[in-house]
Short mmCIF file of C-alpha atoms in Angstrom, two decimals:
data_model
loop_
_atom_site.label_atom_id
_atom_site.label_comp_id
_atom_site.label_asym_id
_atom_site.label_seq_id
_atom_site.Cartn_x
_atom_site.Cartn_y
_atom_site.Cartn_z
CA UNK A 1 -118.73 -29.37 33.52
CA UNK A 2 -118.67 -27.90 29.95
CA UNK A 3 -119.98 -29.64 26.99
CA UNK A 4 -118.46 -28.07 23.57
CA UNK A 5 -121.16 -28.89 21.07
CA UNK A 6 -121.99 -28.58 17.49
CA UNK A 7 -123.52 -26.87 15.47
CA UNK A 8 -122.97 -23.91 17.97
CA UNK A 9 -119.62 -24.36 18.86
CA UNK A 10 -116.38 -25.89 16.82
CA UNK A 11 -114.29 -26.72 18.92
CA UNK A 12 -111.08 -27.26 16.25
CA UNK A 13 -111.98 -24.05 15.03
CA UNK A 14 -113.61 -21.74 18.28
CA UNK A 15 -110.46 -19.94 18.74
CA UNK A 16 -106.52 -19.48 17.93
CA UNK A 17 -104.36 -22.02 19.66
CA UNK A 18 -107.27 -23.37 21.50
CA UNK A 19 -108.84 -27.01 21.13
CA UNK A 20 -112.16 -27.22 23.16
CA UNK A 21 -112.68 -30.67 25.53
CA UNK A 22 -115.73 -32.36 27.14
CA UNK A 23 -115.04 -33.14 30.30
CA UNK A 24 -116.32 -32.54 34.15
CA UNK A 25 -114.40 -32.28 37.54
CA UNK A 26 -115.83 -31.58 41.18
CA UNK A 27 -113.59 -30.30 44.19
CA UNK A 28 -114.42 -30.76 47.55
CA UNK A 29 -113.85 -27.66 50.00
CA UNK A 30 -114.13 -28.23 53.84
CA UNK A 31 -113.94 -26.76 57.47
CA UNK A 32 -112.94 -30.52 58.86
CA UNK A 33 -109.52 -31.04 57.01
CA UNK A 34 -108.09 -32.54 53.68
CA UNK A 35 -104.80 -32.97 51.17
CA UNK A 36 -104.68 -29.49 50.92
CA UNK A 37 -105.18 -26.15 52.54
CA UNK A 38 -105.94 -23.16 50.55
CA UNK A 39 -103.76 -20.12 51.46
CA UNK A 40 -105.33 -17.20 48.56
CA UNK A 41 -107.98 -16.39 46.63
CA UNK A 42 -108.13 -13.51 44.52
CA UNK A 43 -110.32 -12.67 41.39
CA UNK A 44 -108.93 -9.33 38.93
CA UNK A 45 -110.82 -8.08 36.17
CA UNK A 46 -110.55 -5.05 33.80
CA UNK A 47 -113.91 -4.84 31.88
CA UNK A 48 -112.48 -2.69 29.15
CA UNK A 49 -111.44 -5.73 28.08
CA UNK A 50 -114.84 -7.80 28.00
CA UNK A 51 -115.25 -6.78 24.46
CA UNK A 52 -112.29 -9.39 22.75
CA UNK A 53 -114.55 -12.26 23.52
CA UNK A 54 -117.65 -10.51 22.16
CA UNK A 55 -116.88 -8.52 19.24
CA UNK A 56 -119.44 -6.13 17.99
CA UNK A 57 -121.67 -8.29 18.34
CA UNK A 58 -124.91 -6.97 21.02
CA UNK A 59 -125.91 -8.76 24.36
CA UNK A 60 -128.65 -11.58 24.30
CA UNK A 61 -129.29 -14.58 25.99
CA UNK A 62 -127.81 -17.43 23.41
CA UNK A 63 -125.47 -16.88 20.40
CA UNK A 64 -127.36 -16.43 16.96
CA UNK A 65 -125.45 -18.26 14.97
CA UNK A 66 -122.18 -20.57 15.72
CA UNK A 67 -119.67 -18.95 17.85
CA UNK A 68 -116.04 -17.49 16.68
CA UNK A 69 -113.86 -16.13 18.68
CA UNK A 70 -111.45 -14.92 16.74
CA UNK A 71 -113.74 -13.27 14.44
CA UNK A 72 -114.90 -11.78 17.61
CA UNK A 73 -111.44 -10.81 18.97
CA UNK A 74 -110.84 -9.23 14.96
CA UNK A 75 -113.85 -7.31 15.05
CA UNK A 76 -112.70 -6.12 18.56
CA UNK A 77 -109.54 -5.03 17.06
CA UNK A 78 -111.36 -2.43 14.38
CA UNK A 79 -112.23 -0.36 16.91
CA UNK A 80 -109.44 -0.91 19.63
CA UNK A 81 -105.91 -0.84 20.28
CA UNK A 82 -104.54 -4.56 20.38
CA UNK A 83 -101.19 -3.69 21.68
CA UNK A 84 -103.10 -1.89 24.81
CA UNK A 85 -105.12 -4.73 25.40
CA UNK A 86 -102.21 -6.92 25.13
CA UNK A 87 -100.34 -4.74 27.80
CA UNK A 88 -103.51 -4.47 30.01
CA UNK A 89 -104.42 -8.25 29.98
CA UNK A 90 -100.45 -9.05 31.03
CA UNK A 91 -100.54 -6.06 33.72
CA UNK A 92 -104.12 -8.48 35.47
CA UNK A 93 -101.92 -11.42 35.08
CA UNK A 94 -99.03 -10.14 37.39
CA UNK A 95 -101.56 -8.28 39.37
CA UNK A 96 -103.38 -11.55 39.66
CA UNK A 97 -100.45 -13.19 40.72
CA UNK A 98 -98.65 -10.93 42.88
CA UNK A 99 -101.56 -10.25 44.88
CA UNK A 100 -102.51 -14.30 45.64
CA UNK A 101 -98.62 -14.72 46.60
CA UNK A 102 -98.77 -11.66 49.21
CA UNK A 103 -102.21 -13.05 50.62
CA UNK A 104 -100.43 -16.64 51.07
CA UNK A 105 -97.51 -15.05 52.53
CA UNK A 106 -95.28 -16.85 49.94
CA UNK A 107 -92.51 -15.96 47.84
CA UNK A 108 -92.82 -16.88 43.97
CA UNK A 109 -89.33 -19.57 44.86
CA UNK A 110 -92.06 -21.23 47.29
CA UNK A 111 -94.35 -22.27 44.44
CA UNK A 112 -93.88 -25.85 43.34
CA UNK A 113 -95.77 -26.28 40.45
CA UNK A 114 -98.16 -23.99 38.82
CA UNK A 115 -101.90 -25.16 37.58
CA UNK A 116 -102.86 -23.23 34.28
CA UNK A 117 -105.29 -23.48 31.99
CA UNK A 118 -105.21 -26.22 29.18
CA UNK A 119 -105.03 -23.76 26.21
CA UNK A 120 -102.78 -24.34 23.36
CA UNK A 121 -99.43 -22.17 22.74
CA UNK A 122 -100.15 -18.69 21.53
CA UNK A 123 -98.16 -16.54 18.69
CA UNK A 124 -94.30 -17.85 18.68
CA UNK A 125 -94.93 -20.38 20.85
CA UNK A 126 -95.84 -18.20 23.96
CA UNK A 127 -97.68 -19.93 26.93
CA UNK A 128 -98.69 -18.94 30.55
CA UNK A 129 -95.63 -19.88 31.91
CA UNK A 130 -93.73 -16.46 30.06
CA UNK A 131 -96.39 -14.50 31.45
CA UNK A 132 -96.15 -15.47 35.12
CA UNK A 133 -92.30 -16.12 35.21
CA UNK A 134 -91.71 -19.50 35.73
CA UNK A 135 -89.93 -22.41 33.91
CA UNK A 136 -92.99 -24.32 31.77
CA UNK A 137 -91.76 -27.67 33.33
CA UNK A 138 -93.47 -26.51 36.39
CA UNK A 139 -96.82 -25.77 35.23
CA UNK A 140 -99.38 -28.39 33.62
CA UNK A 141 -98.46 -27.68 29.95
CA UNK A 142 -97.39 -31.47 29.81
CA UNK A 143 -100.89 -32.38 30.86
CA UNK A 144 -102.93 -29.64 29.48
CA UNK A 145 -101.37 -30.11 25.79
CA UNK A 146 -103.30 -33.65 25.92
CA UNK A 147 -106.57 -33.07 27.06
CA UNK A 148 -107.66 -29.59 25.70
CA UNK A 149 -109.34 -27.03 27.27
CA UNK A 150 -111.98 -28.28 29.14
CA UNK A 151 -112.97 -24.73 30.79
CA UNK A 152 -113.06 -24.54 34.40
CA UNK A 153 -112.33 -27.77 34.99
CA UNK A 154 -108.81 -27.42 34.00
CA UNK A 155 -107.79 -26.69 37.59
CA UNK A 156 -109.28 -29.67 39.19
CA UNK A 157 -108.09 -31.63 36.60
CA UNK A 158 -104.37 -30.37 36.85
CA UNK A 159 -104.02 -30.57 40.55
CA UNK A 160 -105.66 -34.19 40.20
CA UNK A 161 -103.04 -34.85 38.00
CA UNK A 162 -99.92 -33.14 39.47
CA UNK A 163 -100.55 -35.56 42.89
CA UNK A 164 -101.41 -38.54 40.70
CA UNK A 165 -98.49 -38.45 39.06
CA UNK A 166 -96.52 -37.42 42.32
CA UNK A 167 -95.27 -34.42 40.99
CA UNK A 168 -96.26 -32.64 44.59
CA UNK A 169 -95.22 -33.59 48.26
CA UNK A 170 -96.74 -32.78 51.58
CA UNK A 171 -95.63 -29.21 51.75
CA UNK A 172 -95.37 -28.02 48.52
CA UNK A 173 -97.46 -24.91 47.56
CA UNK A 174 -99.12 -24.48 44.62
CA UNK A 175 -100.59 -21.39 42.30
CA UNK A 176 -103.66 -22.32 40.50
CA UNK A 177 -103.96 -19.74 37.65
CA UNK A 178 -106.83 -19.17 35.44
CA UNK A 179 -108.57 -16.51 33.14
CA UNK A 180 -112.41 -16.03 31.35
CA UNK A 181 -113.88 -13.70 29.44
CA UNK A 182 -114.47 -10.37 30.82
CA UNK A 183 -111.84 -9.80 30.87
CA UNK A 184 -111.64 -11.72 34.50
CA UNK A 185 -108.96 -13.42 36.26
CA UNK A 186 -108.13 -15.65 39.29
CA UNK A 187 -105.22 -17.16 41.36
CA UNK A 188 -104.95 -19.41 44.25
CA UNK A 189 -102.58 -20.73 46.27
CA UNK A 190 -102.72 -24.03 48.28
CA UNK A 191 -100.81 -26.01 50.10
CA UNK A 192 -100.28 -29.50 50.44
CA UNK A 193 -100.94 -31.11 53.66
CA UNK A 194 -101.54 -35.38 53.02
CA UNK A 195 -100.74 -37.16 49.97
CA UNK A 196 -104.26 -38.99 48.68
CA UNK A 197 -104.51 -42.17 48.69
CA UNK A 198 -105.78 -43.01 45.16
CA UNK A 199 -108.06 -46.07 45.18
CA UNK A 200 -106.28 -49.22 43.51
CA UNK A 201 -107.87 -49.50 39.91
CA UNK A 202 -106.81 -52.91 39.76
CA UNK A 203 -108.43 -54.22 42.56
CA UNK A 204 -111.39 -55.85 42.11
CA UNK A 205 -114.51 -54.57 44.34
#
């Protein structure tokens, strides 16, 4: 769960192209079976990078004063090359992803849909779906664009979705891609095994 809250965090205003959400999600992972099975895992990170989150600003355990993220990332830019970080943050995103689709044994055709994070369109209306090759009707933009980021639990929350909406089948295999300060990222791929059955919310108890 992540909670967004003033006076130490606006969430309108945290960060470029990002609105910040409320919200909590749990996922269930078991030996015994399930709707899914998961394939991958892999986590990337290039610390070099850990700075565009924290500006110049020194270590310590709580912000001093109400966080901004891109007057972090601009303060990061005084001393550093943007266009560097830029290509080194897009060479951990295909790293990311080529490494979870060679774990999974899968081919990037195999991939049904695509789980991203729930951040807004960047600069010229670039979104994840540019950066990992694939059309943006198969990711969760159409979700994500309604909800806001809601941190981690954008993956729950666009797989949820995705089978709610029954957008997946039994087979299909799915990338879950996400990224966090660090600079860190990490991919999975599942596949589907049994469609849920969703409770009836109509049905009296």
């Amino acid at each position: 769960a992540d909670r967004f809250a003033a006076p130490a965090v606006d969430r309108w205003n945290l960060a470029e192209y990002n609105v910040y959400a409320d919200g909590g999600t749990a996922m269930v992972l078991s030996t015994d079976g399930g709707f899914a099975r998961v394939l991958s895992t892999v986590t990337v990170a290039d610390n070099s990078l850990e700075g565009i989150a924290r500006g110049d600003e020194p270590f310590r355990p709580s912000p001093g004063a109400p966080i901004d993220l891109t007057a972090r990332t601009a303060a990061y830019e005084l001393t550093a090359d943007g266009k560097q970080a830029d290509l080194r943050t897009g060479r951990l995103i295909a790293r990311a992803r080529h490494q979870a689709l060679a774990d999974a044994g899968a081919e990037p055709c195999e991939i049904a849909r695509v789980v991203t994070g729930s951040t807004g369109l960047f600069e010229h209306g670039w979104h994840w779906h540019h950066l990992l090759g694939v059309e943006e009707s198969l990711t969760t933009w159409a979700y994500g664009r309604t909800t806001g980021h809601i941190g981690a639990g954008d993956w729950t929350a666009g797989l949820d979705w995705l089978l709610r909406t029954g957008a997946l089948d039994v087979g299909d295999k799915v990338l879950l891609f996400g990224g966090g300060a660090g600079y860190s990222l990490t991919a999975a791929v599942v596949q589907i095994t049994a469609l849920p059955q969703w409770p009836n919310p109509d049905r009296e108890h």
